[in-house]
Amino acid sequence: MSKDSDTRSEATWSRRKLLAAMGTTAAGLMLGGGGQQLAAAAALPPGAPGSGNAAGWLNVKDYGAKGNGFAYENDAPAIQAAIHAAGQGRFGGTVYLPAGTYLIDASVVLLSNVHLVGDGFGATMIKSTRASMPLLLGHQVKKAIIERLSFEGQGMVVSADNQLVERGIDLKDCEQVLVRNCSFHWIVNGIGVKNSRRVTIEDCSFDRFIPIDNTSHGYGIYMEGGEHNLMQNNRFMQLENSCIYVSAGCSHSVIAGNVSEQCKAPLVTVSSPLKSCAYLRIGANQVSSTGLAKGETSGKHGIVLKGYCIDNVIEGNRIARVAETGILLEGDAASATERLSGNQITGNQLIDCPTGIALVNGDANAVTGNDVRRSKAGIRLAVQGEKEGSYCRDNVITGNTLFRCTEAGVQLASPRCQANAVFGNGGAANGEAISDKGQDTVRTGF
């Protein structure tokens, strides 16, 4: 292992300061045991539809649905009638869509205590015949399940106010809703969730969305606000925009075990300029190089936290062959108060990424125990802009292994990188162990 023996004794941190920096980042671990506790919180309780106490199944064909995919038929009224019938019972009911293609020209409205179930991927499909329409709409819904259904869209006309948006499922102000084993194909957006709690999206597939020249659309899962939500074990293929996009102060949620293949944007983007996104656990996800031709990359970045993101944990992810940065944390240069701070990036593996991990305009974050291989810069601290928030300070870089980083294992790229600590790292075959243009850096070896 290469070692940098240049120890700067004149730049020292107090024990209290070091523990403060490490402690804030570890605050994300207050999720306690991680995904298991939040998964339990997001799961539906006993007595909910599908738990064994629900009423009998209602077959949509008994309400007039055809499911034969003929263009002149509209199955929306029949499906809606079955949902209304199921929702009348004290404990709700289960609405069953047998295998077939159900064409709809109006949104189907989900009700509380309703379990909507089909025969599985590709077998039961709900397909829109009208552009710019949510296929399944749930507002203020509690205790509902959507599973074993496929959703296919028609495209959309982008309006000036963006009020008409095509999504497979649109949830707003909901609580305890489970979406599982569903697929979303040839549609503008997959699932939208706004201001909701304990929503679980798991084991779903999102692939080959309808291309649209608008950066506000094309997401697999769009999570706006809310808390205690769970997105796990989903698969994303060939999407043009972020697979999972989290914003507007979404907190205390888990994003785990998801996989992206041949996508053009990050697997996970967390962006919140005004209200903090906090206590998110982003773990065991994978940006895969499967299916990439020689010279192709799997998007610009792998995981991105941007803006006012605090006390989040990014751990155990594997990211390969992105165009620029495996994991990017970037604070707002214009803000000296709503800072990107207290985040922990730990135990991740970054392979064949020009920059493994980049921390820009952030304070008191910890980058620990990561494995970075075949990069230009393994871990990079930098500053963007020249405003009041353009500094990067009091961060800790320790316990990482860095191999074959052609420029440097650890790079502090600006004099406005201040009072950061770099120690206890290892690796070999790097251009430099540490390239340091920062000020008052605390260094002990590599």
GROMACS .gro file of C-alpha atoms in nm:
model
  446
    1MET     CA    1   0.000   0.000   0.000
    2SER     CA    2   0.115   0.348  -0.077
    3LYS     CA    3   0.152   0.584   0.216
    4ASP     CA    4   0.180   0.956   0.230
    5SER     CA    5   0.401   1.032   0.524
    6ASP     CA    6   0.346   1.406   0.512
    7THR     CA    7   0.188   1.474   0.849
    8ARG     CA    8   0.076   1.828   0.913
    9SER     CA    9   0.107   1.874   1.283
   10GLU     CA   10   0.030   2.241   1.263
   11ALA     CA   11  -0.324   2.175   1.144
   12THR     CA   12  -0.489   1.984   1.427
   13TRP     CA   13  -0.843   1.902   1.521
   14SER     CA   14  -0.963   1.876   1.877
   15ARG     CA   15  -1.113   1.544   1.985
   16ARG     CA   16  -1.446   1.717   2.033
   17LYS     CA   17  -1.442   1.858   1.680
   18LEU     CA   18  -1.355   1.523   1.524
   19LEU     CA   19  -1.625   1.341   1.717
   20ALA     CA   20  -1.875   1.612   1.623
   21ALA     CA   21  -1.805   1.564   1.254
   22MET     CA   22  -1.823   1.186   1.280
   23GLY     CA   23  -2.122   1.199   1.510
   24THR     CA   24  -2.337   1.415   1.288
   25THR     CA   25  -2.286   1.183   0.996
   26ALA     CA   26  -2.364   0.882   1.214
   27ALA     CA   27  -2.691   1.046   1.309
   28GLY     CA   28  -2.842   0.889   0.999
   29LEU     CA   29  -2.793   0.555   1.170
   30MET     CA   30  -3.063   0.649   1.418
   31LEU     CA   31  -3.285   0.462   1.178
   32GLY     CA   32  -3.158   0.184   1.399
   33GLY     CA   33  -3.101  -0.150   1.220
   34GLY     CA   34  -3.169   0.028   0.894
   35GLY     CA   35  -3.413  -0.101   0.643
   36GLN     CA   36  -3.574  -0.366   0.861
   37GLN     CA   37  -3.741  -0.125   1.100
   38LEU     CA   38  -3.857   0.111   0.830
   39ALA     CA   39  -3.973  -0.179   0.615
   40ALA     CA   40  -4.187  -0.292   0.904
   41ALA     CA   41  -4.321   0.062   0.947
   42ALA     CA   42  -4.410   0.086   0.580
   43ALA     CA   43  -4.571  -0.257   0.559
   44LEU     CA   44  -4.947  -0.287   0.604
   45PRO     CA   45  -5.077  -0.387   0.946
   46PRO     CA   46  -5.298  -0.686   1.027
   47GLY     CA   47  -5.656  -0.626   0.921
   48ALA     CA   48  -5.563  -0.441   0.603
   49PRO     CA   49  -5.679  -0.578   0.266
   50GLY     CA   50  -5.477  -0.883   0.170
   51SER     CA   51  -5.390  -0.972   0.531
   52GLY     CA   52  -5.653  -1.242   0.560
   53ASN     CA   53  -5.942  -1.036   0.701
   54ALA     CA   54  -6.059  -0.872   0.377
   55ALA     CA   55  -6.391  -0.943   0.207
   56GLY     CA   56  -6.424  -1.176  -0.094
   57TRP     CA   57  -6.268  -1.101  -0.430
   58LEU     CA   58  -6.461  -0.899  -0.684
   59ASN     CA   59  -6.388  -0.988  -1.049
   60VAL     CA   60  -6.396  -0.680  -1.274
   61LYS     CA   61  -6.546  -0.893  -1.551
   62ASP     CA   62  -6.855  -0.937  -1.337
   63TYR     CA   63  -6.890  -0.559  -1.359
   64GLY     CA   64  -6.863  -0.547  -1.738
   65ALA     CA   65  -6.489  -0.526  -1.803
   66LYS     CA   66  -6.373  -0.705  -2.121
   67GLY     CA   67  -5.994  -0.703  -2.095
   68ASN     CA   68  -5.955  -0.791  -2.462
   69GLY     CA   69  -5.758  -0.483  -2.571
   70PHE     CA   70  -6.003  -0.377  -2.842
   71ALA     CA   71  -5.960  -0.009  -2.922
   72TYR     CA   72  -6.335   0.066  -2.923
   73GLU     CA   73  -6.387  -0.057  -2.564
   74ASN     CA   74  -6.329   0.130  -2.240
   75ASP     CA   75  -6.293  -0.077  -1.925
   76ALA     CA   76  -6.249   0.217  -1.687
   77PRO     CA   77  -6.617   0.235  -1.574
   78ALA     CA   78  -6.628  -0.138  -1.497
   79ILE     CA   79  -6.302  -0.135  -1.300
   80GLN     CA   80  -6.419   0.174  -1.112
   81ALA     CA   81  -6.751   0.009  -1.027
   82ALA     CA   82  -6.572  -0.292  -0.881
   83ILE     CA   83  -6.344  -0.066  -0.674
   84HIS     CA   84  -6.644   0.128  -0.539
   85ALA     CA   85  -6.817  -0.197  -0.446
   86ALA     CA   86  -6.506  -0.322  -0.265
   87GLY     CA   87  -6.465   0.007  -0.084
   88GLN     CA   88  -6.814  -0.007   0.064
   89GLY     CA   89  -6.736  -0.295   0.297
   90ARG     CA   90  -6.627  -0.229   0.654
   91PHE     CA   91  -6.295  -0.402   0.596
   92GLY     CA   92  -6.269  -0.321   0.229
   93GLY     CA   93  -6.229  -0.583  -0.038
   94THR     CA   94  -6.015  -0.727  -0.316
   95VAL     CA   95  -6.068  -0.634  -0.680
   96TYR     CA   96  -5.935  -0.894  -0.922
   97LEU     CA   97  -5.833  -0.823  -1.281
   98PRO     CA   98  -5.786  -1.154  -1.465
   99ALA     CA   99  -5.525  -1.180  -1.740
  100GLY     CA  100  -5.598  -0.943  -2.027
  101THR     CA  101  -5.543  -0.591  -2.157
  102TYR     CA  102  -5.779  -0.338  -2.004
  103LEU     CA  103  -5.804  -0.018  -2.206
  104ILE     CA  104  -5.909   0.295  -2.016
  105ASP     CA  105  -5.980   0.651  -2.133
  106ALA     CA  106  -6.019   0.801  -1.783
  107SER     CA  107  -5.822   0.766  -1.462
  108VAL     CA  108  -5.925   0.484  -1.230
  109VAL     CA  109  -5.962   0.613  -0.872
  110LEU     CA  110  -5.829   0.396  -0.591
  111LEU     CA  111  -6.016   0.391  -0.257
  112SER     CA  112  -5.907   0.314   0.096
  113ASN     CA  113  -5.905  -0.049   0.213
  114VAL     CA  114  -5.903  -0.181  -0.145
  115HIS     CA  115  -5.665  -0.448  -0.270
  116LEU     CA  116  -5.623  -0.430  -0.648
  117VAL     CA  117  -5.462  -0.744  -0.790
  118GLY     CA  118  -5.393  -0.893  -1.131
  119ASP     CA  119  -5.235  -1.211  -1.267
  120GLY     CA  120  -4.880  -1.072  -1.292
  121PHE     CA  121  -4.628  -0.896  -1.517
  122GLY     CA  122  -4.744  -0.894  -1.878
  123ALA     CA  123  -5.053  -1.099  -1.798
  124THR     CA  124  -5.279  -0.825  -1.664
  125MET     CA  125  -5.223  -0.486  -1.827
  126ILE     CA  126  -5.399  -0.154  -1.772
  127LYS     CA  127  -5.337   0.057  -2.081
  128SER     CA  128  -5.428   0.420  -2.141
  129THR     CA  129  -5.596   0.531  -2.461
  130ARG     CA  130  -5.570   0.902  -2.371
  131ALA     CA  131  -5.254   1.112  -2.345
  132SER     CA  132  -5.150   1.307  -2.034
  133MET     CA  133  -5.348   1.102  -1.784
  134PRO     CA  134  -5.266   0.920  -1.460
  135LEU     CA  135  -5.385   0.563  -1.506
  136LEU     CA  136  -5.447   0.490  -1.137
  137LEU     CA  137  -5.517   0.782  -0.904
  138GLY     CA  138  -5.511   0.767  -0.525
  139HIS     CA  139  -5.569   1.079  -0.313
  140GLN     CA  140  -5.600   1.056   0.067
  141VAL     CA  141  -5.610   0.679   0.043
  142LYS     CA  142  -5.529   0.464   0.346
  143LYS     CA  143  -5.449   0.094   0.367
  144ALA     CA  144  -5.449  -0.011   0.003
  145ILE     CA  145  -5.253  -0.263  -0.202
  146ILE     CA  146  -5.175  -0.259  -0.575
  147GLU     CA  147  -5.001  -0.568  -0.708
  148ARG     CA  148  -4.934  -0.796  -1.004
  149LEU     CA  149  -5.037  -0.538  -1.264
  150SER     CA  150  -4.869  -0.389  -1.570
  151PHE     CA  151  -4.918  -0.026  -1.675
  152GLU     CA  152  -4.869   0.112  -2.025
  153GLY     CA  153  -4.922   0.470  -2.137
  154GLN     CA  154  -5.004   0.673  -2.443
  155GLY     CA  155  -4.765   0.967  -2.403
  156MET     CA  156  -4.847   1.322  -2.308
  157VAL     CA  157  -4.883   1.675  -2.429
  158VAL     CA  158  -4.678   1.899  -2.200
  159SER     CA  159  -4.897   2.185  -2.081
  160ALA     CA  160  -4.767   2.524  -1.967
  161ASP     CA  161  -4.855   2.450  -1.604
  162ASN     CA  162  -4.767   2.080  -1.617
  163GLN     CA  163  -5.101   1.989  -1.457
  164LEU     CA  164  -5.168   1.701  -1.694
  165VAL     CA  165  -4.910   1.433  -1.629
  166GLU     CA  166  -4.909   1.074  -1.744
  167ARG     CA  167  -4.818   0.834  -1.464
  168GLY     CA  168  -4.893   0.470  -1.406
  169ILE     CA  169  -4.983   0.538  -1.041
  170ASP     CA  170  -5.031   0.880  -0.880
  171LEU     CA  171  -5.056   0.891  -0.499
  172LYS     CA  172  -5.112   1.208  -0.297
  173ASP     CA  173  -5.161   1.249   0.080
  174CYS     CA  174  -5.181   0.873   0.120
  175GLU     CA  175  -5.086   0.645   0.408
  176GLN     CA  176  -5.000   0.276   0.424
  177VAL     CA  177  -5.016   0.197   0.054
  178LEU     CA  178  -4.823  -0.098  -0.089
  179VAL     CA  179  -4.729  -0.125  -0.457
  180ARG     CA  180  -4.554  -0.451  -0.541
  181ASN     CA  181  -4.481  -0.676  -0.835
  182CYS     CA  182  -4.603  -0.421  -1.089
  183SER     CA  183  -4.442  -0.323  -1.419
  184PHE     CA  184  -4.436   0.009  -1.602
  185HIS     CA  185  -4.354   0.005  -1.972
  186TRP     CA  186  -4.379   0.255  -2.256
  187ILE     CA  187  -4.515   0.529  -2.033
  188VAL     CA  188  -4.397   0.884  -1.950
  189ASN     CA  189  -4.367   0.843  -1.570
  190GLY     CA  190  -4.393   0.539  -1.347
  191ILE     CA  191  -4.511   0.621  -0.993
  192GLY     CA  192  -4.561   0.964  -0.836
  193VAL     CA  193  -4.593   0.994  -0.457
  194LYS     CA  194  -4.659   1.330  -0.287
  195ASN     CA  195  -4.684   1.412   0.084
  196SER     CA  196  -4.750   1.052   0.180
  197ARG     CA  197  -4.644   0.829   0.467
  198ARG     CA  198  -4.559   0.461   0.489
  199VAL     CA  199  -4.580   0.398   0.116
  200THR     CA  200  -4.392   0.088   0.004
  201ILE     CA  201  -4.288   0.030  -0.358
  202GLU     CA  202  -4.115  -0.303  -0.402
  203ASP     CA  203  -4.028  -0.567  -0.661
  204CYS     CA  204  -4.149  -0.351  -0.949
  205SER     CA  205  -4.005  -0.314  -1.299
  206PHE     CA  206  -3.965   0.012  -1.494
  207ASP     CA  207  -3.838  -0.006  -1.851
  208ARG     CA  208  -3.823   0.175  -2.182
  209PHE     CA  209  -4.031   0.482  -2.106
  210ILE     CA  210  -4.173   0.705  -2.379
  211PRO     CA  211  -3.906   0.963  -2.467
  212ILE     CA  212  -4.013   1.321  -2.395
  213ASP     CA  213  -3.810   1.639  -2.424
  214ASN     CA  214  -3.881   1.764  -2.073
  215THR     CA  215  -3.658   1.723  -1.766
  216SER     CA  216  -3.962   1.728  -1.536
  217HIS     CA  217  -4.072   1.387  -1.658
  218GLY     CA  218  -3.940   1.043  -1.735
  219TYR     CA  219  -3.885   0.928  -1.373
  220GLY     CA  220  -3.939   0.575  -1.250
  221ILE     CA  221  -4.041   0.680  -0.898
  222TYR     CA  222  -4.091   1.046  -0.800
  223MET     CA  223  -4.118   1.090  -0.424
  224GLU     CA  224  -4.210   1.445  -0.317
  225GLY     CA  225  -4.220   1.511   0.056
  226GLY     CA  226  -4.355   1.259   0.304
  227GLU     CA  227  -4.181   1.025   0.547
  228HIS     CA  228  -4.130   0.663   0.647
  229ASN     CA  229  -4.151   0.541   0.287
  230LEU     CA  230  -3.973   0.238   0.143
  231MET     CA  231  -3.851   0.177  -0.213
  232GLN     CA  232  -3.681  -0.160  -0.241
  233ASN     CA  233  -3.582  -0.431  -0.487
  234ASN     CA  234  -3.705  -0.248  -0.795
  235ARG     CA  235  -3.545  -0.279  -1.139
  236PHE     CA  236  -3.498   0.003  -1.388
  237MET     CA  237  -3.395  -0.039  -1.751
  238GLN     CA  238  -3.318   0.216  -2.022
  239LEU     CA  239  -3.467   0.522  -1.850
  240GLU     CA  240  -3.369   0.871  -1.965
  241ASN     CA  241  -3.421   1.046  -1.630
  242SER     CA  242  -3.352   0.953  -1.267
  243CYS     CA  243  -3.485   0.613  -1.171
  244ILE     CA  244  -3.575   0.732  -0.820
  245TYR     CA  245  -3.612   1.105  -0.755
  246VAL     CA  246  -3.665   1.227  -0.398
  247SER     CA  247  -3.741   1.592  -0.315
  248ALA     CA  248  -3.925   1.850  -0.103
  249GLY     CA  249  -3.809   1.734   0.238
  250CYS     CA  250  -3.880   1.363   0.212
  251SER     CA  251  -3.730   1.208   0.527
  252HIS     CA  252  -3.687   0.894   0.740
  253SER     CA  253  -3.717   0.668   0.436
  254VAL     CA  254  -3.526   0.374   0.286
  255ILE     CA  255  -3.407   0.320  -0.072
  256ALA     CA  256  -3.255  -0.027  -0.084
  257GLY     CA  257  -3.173  -0.314  -0.317
  258ASN     CA  258  -3.270  -0.137  -0.639
  259VAL     CA  259  -3.088  -0.201  -0.969
  260SER     CA  260  -3.048   0.012  -1.280
  261GLU     CA  261  -2.928  -0.115  -1.618
  262GLN     CA  262  -2.848   0.090  -1.928
  263CYS     CA  263  -3.005   0.405  -1.782
  264LYS     CA  264  -2.893   0.756  -1.881
  265ALA     CA  265  -2.938   0.927  -1.544
  266PRO     CA  266  -2.869   0.850  -1.176
  267LEU     CA  267  -3.026   0.555  -1.004
  268VAL     CA  268  -3.108   0.783  -0.708
  269THR     CA  269  -3.131   1.164  -0.701
  270VAL     CA  270  -3.214   1.349  -0.380
  271SER     CA  271  -3.265   1.722  -0.438
  272SER     CA  272  -3.420   1.968  -0.194
  273PRO     CA  273  -3.309   2.332  -0.191
  274LEU     CA  274  -3.541   2.471   0.080
  275LYS     CA  275  -3.667   2.192   0.308
  276SER     CA  276  -3.414   1.935   0.422
  277CYS     CA  277  -3.420   1.578   0.303
  278ALA     CA  278  -3.296   1.400   0.615
  279TYR     CA  279  -3.242   1.056   0.765
  280LEU     CA  280  -3.263   0.872   0.434
  281ARG     CA  281  -3.089   0.539   0.412
  282ILE     CA  282  -2.969   0.462   0.060
  283GLY     CA  283  -2.816   0.116   0.069
  284ALA     CA  284  -2.733  -0.200  -0.125
  285ASN     CA  285  -2.837  -0.050  -0.458
  286GLN     CA  286  -2.656  -0.129  -0.782
  287VAL     CA  287  -2.577   0.067  -1.096
  288SER     CA  288  -2.494  -0.220  -1.325
  289SER     CA  289  -2.275  -0.232  -1.633
  290THR     CA  290  -2.474  -0.530  -1.767
  291GLY     CA  291  -2.564  -0.487  -2.132
  292LEU     CA  292  -2.330  -0.195  -2.197
  293ALA     CA  293  -2.129  -0.203  -2.515
  294LYS     CA  294  -1.760  -0.121  -2.508
  295GLY     CA  295  -1.717   0.249  -2.433
  296GLU     CA  296  -2.076   0.295  -2.314
  297THR     CA  297  -2.151   0.426  -1.966
  298SER     CA  298  -2.440   0.379  -1.727
  299GLY     CA  299  -2.543   0.742  -1.691
  300LYS     CA  300  -2.362   1.056  -1.580
  301HIS     CA  301  -2.369   0.979  -1.205
  302GLY     CA  302  -2.476   0.686  -0.991
  303ILE     CA  303  -2.622   0.844  -0.675
  304VAL     CA  304  -2.669   1.220  -0.628
  305LEU     CA  305  -2.753   1.425  -0.319
  306LYS     CA  306  -2.801   1.790  -0.402
  307GLY     CA  307  -2.894   2.094  -0.195
  308TYR     CA  308  -3.021   2.083   0.162
  309CYS     CA  309  -2.953   1.718   0.246
  310ILE     CA  310  -2.856   1.638   0.605
  311ASP     CA  311  -2.780   1.330   0.816
  312ASN     CA  312  -2.837   1.075   0.540
  313VAL     CA  313  -2.655   0.743   0.507
  314ILE     CA  314  -2.530   0.609   0.172
  315GLU     CA  315  -2.392   0.262   0.234
  316GLY     CA  316  -2.311  -0.062   0.062
  317ASN     CA  317  -2.396   0.047  -0.292
  318ARG     CA  318  -2.213  -0.086  -0.597
  319ILE     CA  319  -2.170   0.152  -0.890
  320ALA     CA  320  -1.987   0.074  -1.214
  321ARG     CA  321  -1.900   0.256  -1.536
  322VAL     CA  322  -2.073   0.591  -1.496
  323ALA     CA  323  -1.965   0.882  -1.716
  324GLU     CA  324  -1.854   1.120  -1.439
  325THR     CA  325  -1.908   1.049  -1.067
  326GLY     CA  326  -2.015   0.738  -0.881
  327ILE     CA  327  -2.153   0.920  -0.575
  328LEU     CA  328  -2.196   1.299  -0.590
  329LEU     CA  329  -2.289   1.523  -0.298
  330GLU     CA  330  -2.328   1.887  -0.399
  331GLY     CA  331  -2.440   2.172  -0.175
  332ASP     CA  332  -2.588   2.504  -0.281
  333ALA     CA  333  -2.318   2.766  -0.342
  334ALA     CA  334  -2.568   3.042  -0.266
  335SER     CA  335  -2.658   2.917   0.082
  336ALA     CA  336  -2.445   2.951   0.394
  337THR     CA  337  -2.715   2.807   0.623
  338GLU     CA  338  -2.915   2.536   0.442
  339ARG     CA  339  -2.605   2.323   0.404
  340LEU     CA  340  -2.531   1.977   0.275
  341SER     CA  341  -2.399   1.834   0.600
  342GLY     CA  342  -2.379   1.540   0.837
  343ASN     CA  343  -2.407   1.275   0.566
  344GLN     CA  344  -2.223   0.944   0.587
  345ILE     CA  345  -2.090   0.769   0.276
  346THR     CA  346  -1.966   0.430   0.384
  347GLY     CA  347  -1.890   0.082   0.252
  348ASN     CA  348  -1.965   0.157  -0.114
  349GLN     CA  349  -1.782   0.008  -0.412
  350LEU     CA  350  -1.707   0.235  -0.709
  351ILE     CA  351  -1.554   0.077  -1.019
  352ASP     CA  352  -1.448   0.244  -1.345
  353CYS     CA  353  -1.591   0.586  -1.255
  354PRO     CA  354  -1.380   0.893  -1.351
  355THR     CA  355  -1.446   1.023  -0.998
  356GLY     CA  356  -1.544   0.770  -0.737
  357ILE     CA  357  -1.693   0.999  -0.470
  358ALA     CA  358  -1.722   1.378  -0.497
  359LEU     CA  359  -1.813   1.613  -0.215
  360VAL     CA  360  -1.882   1.972  -0.325
  361ASN     CA  361  -1.982   2.263  -0.099
  362GLY     CA  362  -2.047   2.040   0.201
  363ASP     CA  363  -1.971   2.046   0.575
  364ALA     CA  364  -1.905   1.779   0.839
  365ASN     CA  365  -1.968   1.477   0.616
  366ALA     CA  366  -1.783   1.146   0.659
  367VAL     CA  367  -1.647   0.933   0.376
  368THR     CA  368  -1.541   0.604   0.534
  369GLY     CA  369  -1.465   0.248   0.435
  370ASN     CA  370  -1.531   0.281   0.063
  371ASP     CA  371  -1.355   0.084  -0.212
  372VAL     CA  372  -1.271   0.287  -0.524
  373ARG     CA  373  -1.096   0.132  -0.824
  374ARG     CA  374  -0.983   0.252  -1.164
  375SER     CA  375  -1.076   0.621  -1.135
  376LYS     CA  376  -0.900   0.948  -1.206
  377ALA     CA  377  -0.976   1.084  -0.860
  378GLY     CA  378  -1.087   0.831  -0.601
  379ILE     CA  379  -1.238   1.077  -0.351
  380ARG     CA  380  -1.261   1.444  -0.444
  381LEU     CA  381  -1.343   1.745  -0.227
  382ALA     CA  382  -1.417   2.057  -0.429
  383VAL     CA  383  -1.593   2.392  -0.437
  384GLN     CA  384  -1.839   2.516  -0.695
  385GLY     CA  385  -1.910   2.885  -0.751
  386GLU     CA  386  -1.784   3.190  -0.566
  387LYS     CA  387  -2.078   3.267  -0.338
  388GLU     CA  388  -2.126   3.262   0.038
  389GLY     CA  389  -2.185   2.888   0.038
  390SER     CA  390  -1.884   2.807  -0.179
  391TYR     CA  391  -1.669   2.619   0.069
  392CYS     CA  392  -1.610   2.259   0.173
  393ARG     CA  393  -1.496   2.213   0.532
  394ASP     CA  394  -1.477   1.992   0.841
  395ASN     CA  395  -1.524   1.669   0.643
  396VAL     CA  396  -1.358   1.339   0.738
  397ILE     CA  397  -1.201   1.102   0.483
  398THR     CA  398  -1.080   0.782   0.649
  399GLY     CA  399  -1.058   0.406   0.616
  400ASN     CA  400  -1.105   0.401   0.238
  401THR     CA  401  -0.916   0.179  -0.007
  402LEU     CA  402  -0.818   0.342  -0.336
  403PHE     CA  403  -0.656   0.155  -0.623
  404ARG     CA  404  -0.535   0.271  -0.964
  405CYS     CA  405  -0.662   0.627  -0.936
  406THR     CA  406  -0.455   0.792  -1.207
  407GLU     CA  407  -0.460   1.147  -1.065
  408ALA     CA  408  -0.493   1.093  -0.692
  409GLY     CA  409  -0.647   0.864  -0.435
  410VAL     CA  410  -0.777   1.166  -0.241
  411GLN     CA  411  -0.798   1.509  -0.400
  412LEU     CA  412  -0.870   1.841  -0.229
  413ALA     CA  413  -0.916   2.064  -0.530
  414SER     CA  414  -0.950   2.419  -0.392
  415PRO     CA  415  -0.812   2.652  -0.124
  416ARG     CA  416  -1.173   2.683  -0.010
  417CYS     CA  417  -1.157   2.323   0.104
  418GLN     CA  418  -1.085   2.406   0.467
  419ALA     CA  419  -1.002   2.212   0.785
  420ASN     CA  420  -1.082   1.870   0.644
  421ALA     CA  421  -0.930   1.554   0.793
  422VAL     CA  422  -0.767   1.285   0.577
  423PHE     CA  423  -0.614   0.985   0.754
  424GLY     CA  424  -0.608   0.606   0.770
  425ASN     CA  425  -0.670   0.540   0.401
  426GLY     CA  426  -0.484   0.284   0.194
  427GLY     CA  427  -0.434   0.167  -0.160
  428ALA     CA  428  -0.182   0.125  -0.438
  429ALA     CA  429  -0.095   0.228  -0.794
  430ASN     CA  430  -0.239   0.580  -0.756
  431GLY     CA  431  -0.094   0.883  -0.933
  432GLU     CA  432  -0.063   1.052  -0.593
  433ALA     CA  433  -0.186   0.934  -0.259
  434ILE     CA  434  -0.318   1.282  -0.175
  435SER     CA  435  -0.333   1.592  -0.393
  436ASP     CA  436  -0.401   1.876  -0.152
  437LYS     CA  437  -0.477   2.235  -0.252
  438GLY     CA  438  -0.689   2.290   0.057
  439GLN     CA  439  -0.618   2.493   0.369
  440ASP     CA  440  -0.553   2.361   0.721
  441THR     CA  441  -0.596   2.000   0.618
  442VAL     CA  442  -0.539   1.752   0.901
  443ARG     CA  443  -0.333   1.465   0.761
  444THR     CA  444  -0.179   1.160   0.917
  445GLY     CA  445  -0.022   0.938   0.652
  446PHE     CA  446  -0.265   0.855   0.371
   0.00000   0.00000   0.00000
